[in-house]
PDB file of C-alpha atoms and ligand atoms in Angstrom:
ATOM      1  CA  UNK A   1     104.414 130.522 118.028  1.00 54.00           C
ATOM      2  CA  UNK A   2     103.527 126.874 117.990  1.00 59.00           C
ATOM      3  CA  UNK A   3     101.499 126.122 121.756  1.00 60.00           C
ATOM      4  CA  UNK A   4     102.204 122.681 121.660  1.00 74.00           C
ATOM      5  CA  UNK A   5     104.719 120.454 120.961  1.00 85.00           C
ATOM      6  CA  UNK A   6     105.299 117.026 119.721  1.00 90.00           C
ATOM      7  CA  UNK A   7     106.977 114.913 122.244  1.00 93.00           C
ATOM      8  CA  UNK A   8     109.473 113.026 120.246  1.00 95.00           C
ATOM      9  CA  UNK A   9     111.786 110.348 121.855  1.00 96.00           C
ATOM     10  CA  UNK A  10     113.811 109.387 119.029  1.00 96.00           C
ATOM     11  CA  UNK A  11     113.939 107.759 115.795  1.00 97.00           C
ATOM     12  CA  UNK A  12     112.250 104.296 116.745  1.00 97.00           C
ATOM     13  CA  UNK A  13     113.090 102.791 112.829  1.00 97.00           C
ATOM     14  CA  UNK A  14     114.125 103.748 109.486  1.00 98.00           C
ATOM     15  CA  UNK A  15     111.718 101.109 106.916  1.00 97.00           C
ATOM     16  CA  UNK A  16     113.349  99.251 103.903  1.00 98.00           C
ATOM     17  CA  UNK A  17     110.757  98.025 101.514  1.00 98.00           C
ATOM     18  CA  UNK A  18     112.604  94.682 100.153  1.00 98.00           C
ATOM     19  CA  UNK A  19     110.748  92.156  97.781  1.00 96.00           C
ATOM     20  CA  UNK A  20     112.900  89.336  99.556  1.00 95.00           C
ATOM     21  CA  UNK A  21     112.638  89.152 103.510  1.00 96.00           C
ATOM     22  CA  UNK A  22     115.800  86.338 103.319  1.00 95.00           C
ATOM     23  CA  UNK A  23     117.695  87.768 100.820  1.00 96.00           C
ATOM     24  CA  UNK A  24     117.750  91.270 101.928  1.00 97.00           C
ATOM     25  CA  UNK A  25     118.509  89.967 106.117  1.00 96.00           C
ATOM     26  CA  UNK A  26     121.365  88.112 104.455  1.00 96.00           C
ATOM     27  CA  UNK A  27     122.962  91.545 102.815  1.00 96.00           C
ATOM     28  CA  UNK A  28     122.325  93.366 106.205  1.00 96.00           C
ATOM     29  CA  UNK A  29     124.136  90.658 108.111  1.00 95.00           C
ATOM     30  CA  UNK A  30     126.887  89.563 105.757  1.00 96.00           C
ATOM     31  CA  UNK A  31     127.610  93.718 105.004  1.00 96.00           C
ATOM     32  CA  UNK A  32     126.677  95.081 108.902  1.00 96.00           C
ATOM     33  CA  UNK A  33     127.026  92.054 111.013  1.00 96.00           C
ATOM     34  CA  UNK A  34     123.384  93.104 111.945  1.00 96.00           C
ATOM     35  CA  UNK A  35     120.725  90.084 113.453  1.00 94.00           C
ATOM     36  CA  UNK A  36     117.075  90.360 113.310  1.00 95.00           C
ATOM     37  CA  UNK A  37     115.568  90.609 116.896  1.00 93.00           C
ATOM     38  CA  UNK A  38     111.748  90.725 115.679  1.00 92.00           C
ATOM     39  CA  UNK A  39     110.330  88.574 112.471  1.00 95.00           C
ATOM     40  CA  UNK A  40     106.193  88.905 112.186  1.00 95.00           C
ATOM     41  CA  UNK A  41     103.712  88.863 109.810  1.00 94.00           C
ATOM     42  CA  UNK A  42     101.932  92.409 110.394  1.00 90.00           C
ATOM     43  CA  UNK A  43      98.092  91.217 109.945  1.00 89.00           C
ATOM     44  CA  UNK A  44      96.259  94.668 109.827  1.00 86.00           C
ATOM     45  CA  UNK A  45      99.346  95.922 108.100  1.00 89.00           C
ATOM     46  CA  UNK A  46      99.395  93.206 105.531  1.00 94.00           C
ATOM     47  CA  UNK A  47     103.665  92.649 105.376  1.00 94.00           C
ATOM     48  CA  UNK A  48     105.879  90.847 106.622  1.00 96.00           C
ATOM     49  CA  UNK A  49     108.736  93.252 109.119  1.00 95.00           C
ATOM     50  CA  UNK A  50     112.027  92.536 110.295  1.00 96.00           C
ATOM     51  CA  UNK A  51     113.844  94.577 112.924  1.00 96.00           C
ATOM     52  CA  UNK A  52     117.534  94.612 113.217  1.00 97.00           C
ATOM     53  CA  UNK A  53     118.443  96.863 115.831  1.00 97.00           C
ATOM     54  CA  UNK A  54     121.027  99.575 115.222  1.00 96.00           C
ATOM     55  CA  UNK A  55     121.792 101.472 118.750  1.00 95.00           C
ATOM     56  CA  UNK A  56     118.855 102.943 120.288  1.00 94.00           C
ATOM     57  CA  UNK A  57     117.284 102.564 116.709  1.00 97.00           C
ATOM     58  CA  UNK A  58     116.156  99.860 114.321  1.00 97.00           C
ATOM     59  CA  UNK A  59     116.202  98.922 110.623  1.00 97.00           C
ATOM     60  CA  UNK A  60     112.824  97.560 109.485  1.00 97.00           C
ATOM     61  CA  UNK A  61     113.051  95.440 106.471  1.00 97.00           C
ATOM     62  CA  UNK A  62     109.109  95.455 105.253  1.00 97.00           C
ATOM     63  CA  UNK A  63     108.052  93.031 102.361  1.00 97.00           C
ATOM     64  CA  UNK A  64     103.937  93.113 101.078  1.00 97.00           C
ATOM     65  CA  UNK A  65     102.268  90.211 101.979  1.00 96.00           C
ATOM     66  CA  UNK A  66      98.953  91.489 100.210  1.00 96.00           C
ATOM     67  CA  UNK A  67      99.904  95.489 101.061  1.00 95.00           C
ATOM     68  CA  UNK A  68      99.033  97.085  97.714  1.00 95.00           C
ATOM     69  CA  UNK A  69     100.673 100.522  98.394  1.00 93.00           C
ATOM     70  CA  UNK A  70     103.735  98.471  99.276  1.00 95.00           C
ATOM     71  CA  UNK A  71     103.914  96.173  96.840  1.00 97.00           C
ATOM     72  CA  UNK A  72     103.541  99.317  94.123  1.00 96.00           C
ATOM     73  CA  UNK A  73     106.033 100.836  95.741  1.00 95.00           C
ATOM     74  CA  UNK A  74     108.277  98.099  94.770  1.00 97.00           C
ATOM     75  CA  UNK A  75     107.151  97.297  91.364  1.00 97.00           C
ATOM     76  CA  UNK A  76     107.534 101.195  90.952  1.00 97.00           C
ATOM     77  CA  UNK A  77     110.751 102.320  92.572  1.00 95.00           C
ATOM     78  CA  UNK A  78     112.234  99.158  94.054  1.00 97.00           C
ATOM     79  CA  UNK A  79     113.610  98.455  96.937  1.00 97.00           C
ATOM     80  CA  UNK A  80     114.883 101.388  99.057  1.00 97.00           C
ATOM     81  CA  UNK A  81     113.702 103.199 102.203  1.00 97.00           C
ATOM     82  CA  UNK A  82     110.246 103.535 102.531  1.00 97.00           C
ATOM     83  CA  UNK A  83     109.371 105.491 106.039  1.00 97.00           C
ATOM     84  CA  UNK A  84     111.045 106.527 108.950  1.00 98.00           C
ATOM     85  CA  UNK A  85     109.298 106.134 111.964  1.00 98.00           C
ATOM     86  CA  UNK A  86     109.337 108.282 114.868  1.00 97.00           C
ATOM     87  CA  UNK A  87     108.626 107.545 118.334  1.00 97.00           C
ATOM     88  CA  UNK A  88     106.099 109.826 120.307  1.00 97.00           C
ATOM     89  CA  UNK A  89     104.610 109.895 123.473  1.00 96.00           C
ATOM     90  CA  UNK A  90     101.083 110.258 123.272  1.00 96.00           C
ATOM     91  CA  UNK A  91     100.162 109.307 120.124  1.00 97.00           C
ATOM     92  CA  UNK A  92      96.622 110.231 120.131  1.00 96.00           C
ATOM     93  CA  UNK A  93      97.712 114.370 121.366  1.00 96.00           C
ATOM     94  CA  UNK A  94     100.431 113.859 118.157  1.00 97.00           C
ATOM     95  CA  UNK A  95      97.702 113.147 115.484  1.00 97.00           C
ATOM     96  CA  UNK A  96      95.430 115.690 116.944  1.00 96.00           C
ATOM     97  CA  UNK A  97      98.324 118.600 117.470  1.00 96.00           C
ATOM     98  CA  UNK A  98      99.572 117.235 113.988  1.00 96.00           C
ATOM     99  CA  UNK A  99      95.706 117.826 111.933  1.00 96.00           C
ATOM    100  CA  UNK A 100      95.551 121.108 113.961  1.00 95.00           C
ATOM    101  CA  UNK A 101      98.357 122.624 112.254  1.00 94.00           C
ATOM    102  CA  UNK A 102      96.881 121.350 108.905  1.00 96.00           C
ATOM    103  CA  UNK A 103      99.557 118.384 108.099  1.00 96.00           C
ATOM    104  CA  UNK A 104      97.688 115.492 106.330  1.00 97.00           C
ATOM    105  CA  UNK A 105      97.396 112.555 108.139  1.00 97.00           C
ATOM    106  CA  UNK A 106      97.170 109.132 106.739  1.00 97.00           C
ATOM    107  CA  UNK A 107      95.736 107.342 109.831  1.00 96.00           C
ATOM    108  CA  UNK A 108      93.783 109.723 111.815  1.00 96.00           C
ATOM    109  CA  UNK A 109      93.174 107.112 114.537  1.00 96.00           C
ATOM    110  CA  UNK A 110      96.011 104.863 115.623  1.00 96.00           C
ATOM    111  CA  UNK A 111      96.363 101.021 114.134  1.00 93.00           C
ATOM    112  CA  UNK A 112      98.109  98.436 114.843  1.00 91.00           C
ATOM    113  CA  UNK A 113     101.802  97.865 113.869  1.00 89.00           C
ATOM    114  CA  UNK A 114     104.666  95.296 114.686  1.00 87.00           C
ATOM    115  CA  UNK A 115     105.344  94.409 117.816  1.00 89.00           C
ATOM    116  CA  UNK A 116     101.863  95.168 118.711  1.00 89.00           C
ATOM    117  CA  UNK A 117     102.599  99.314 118.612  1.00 94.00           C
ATOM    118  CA  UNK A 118     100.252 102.081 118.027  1.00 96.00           C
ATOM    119  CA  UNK A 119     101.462 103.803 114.357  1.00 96.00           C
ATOM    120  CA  UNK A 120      99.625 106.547 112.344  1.00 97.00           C
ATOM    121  CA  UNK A 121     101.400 107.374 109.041  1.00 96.00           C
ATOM    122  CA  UNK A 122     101.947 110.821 108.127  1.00 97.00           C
ATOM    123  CA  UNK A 123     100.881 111.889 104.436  1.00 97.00           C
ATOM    124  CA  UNK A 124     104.530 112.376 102.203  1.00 95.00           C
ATOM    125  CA  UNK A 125     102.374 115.981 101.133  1.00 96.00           C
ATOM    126  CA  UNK A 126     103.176 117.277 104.816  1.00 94.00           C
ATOM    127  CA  UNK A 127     106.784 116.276 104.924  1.00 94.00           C
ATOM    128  CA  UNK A 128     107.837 117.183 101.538  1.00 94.00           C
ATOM    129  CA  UNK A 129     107.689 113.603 100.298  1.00 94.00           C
ATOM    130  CA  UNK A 130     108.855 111.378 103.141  1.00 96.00           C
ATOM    131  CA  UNK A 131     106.795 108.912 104.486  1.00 96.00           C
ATOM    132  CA  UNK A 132     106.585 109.281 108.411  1.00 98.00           C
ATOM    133  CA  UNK A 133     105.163 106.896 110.927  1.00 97.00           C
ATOM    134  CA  UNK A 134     104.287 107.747 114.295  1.00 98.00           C
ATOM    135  CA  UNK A 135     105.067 104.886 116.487  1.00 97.00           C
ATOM    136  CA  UNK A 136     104.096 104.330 120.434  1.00 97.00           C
ATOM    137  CA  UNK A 137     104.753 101.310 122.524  1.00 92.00           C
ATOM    138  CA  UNK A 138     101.234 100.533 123.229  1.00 86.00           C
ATOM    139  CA  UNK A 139     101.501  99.772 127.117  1.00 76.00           C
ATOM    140  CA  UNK A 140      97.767  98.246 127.234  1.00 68.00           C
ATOM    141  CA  UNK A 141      98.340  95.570 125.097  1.00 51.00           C
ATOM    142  CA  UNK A 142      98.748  91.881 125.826  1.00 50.00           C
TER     143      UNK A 142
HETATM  144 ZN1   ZN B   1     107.453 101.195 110.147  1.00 93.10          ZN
END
């Protein structure tokens, strides 16, 4: 029996990798009526994201903008989904409960994602080849 538990909310975003920000906004909004409500340059995360919100969930349209692993990704598979990204509580407890159980973790500490959030990325080996982000609204910042 597991002690602890992650506390998931929900799914905060499901990640597009695109190699054109502006083309691939206009095929979300011409095919879903969809409209961005973030547009940033991720610094520490070297892309550029795009939220368009979809209920209590988003889309995330990521391009590299110097992101090696990202921009691989595209030269290798091309554009498609990338991560999803699930919102916890506690971020911190989920990386630690997450490395007890023996799950490889990408990030072991928390960086900084858009919208100024706290993400760790998951390793695709301890999902069975999905790339998961761990997202938390970072409350301390700004
Ligand atoms: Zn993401």
């Amino acid at each position: 029996m597991r002690s602890a538990m992650l506390k998931i909310k929900r799914i905060d975003h499901v990640a597009v990798a695109v190699e054109d920000v502006d083309a691939a906004l206009a095929k979300w909004r011409d095919a879903f009526g969809l409209e961005p409500t973030v547009r940033e340059v991720v610094a520490s995360q070297k892309t550029e994201a795009v939220l368009l919100p979809v209920g209590e969930s988003n889309i995330e349209l990521i391009s590299p903008k110097g992101n090696e692993g990202l921009a691989k990704f595209l030269e290798k598979r091309g554009p498609g989904i990338h991560h999803i990204a699930i919102e916890v509580e506690g971020i911190e407890a989920a990386i630690a409960l997450l490395e007890s159980l023996g799950v490889p973790m990408i990030d072991k500490t928390p960086r900084k994602g858009a919208r100024g959030h706290k993400v760790a990325f998951v390793h695709p080996k301890g999902t069975g080849g999905v790339l998961v982000e761990l997202v938390e609204e970072d409350h301390a910042h700004d």
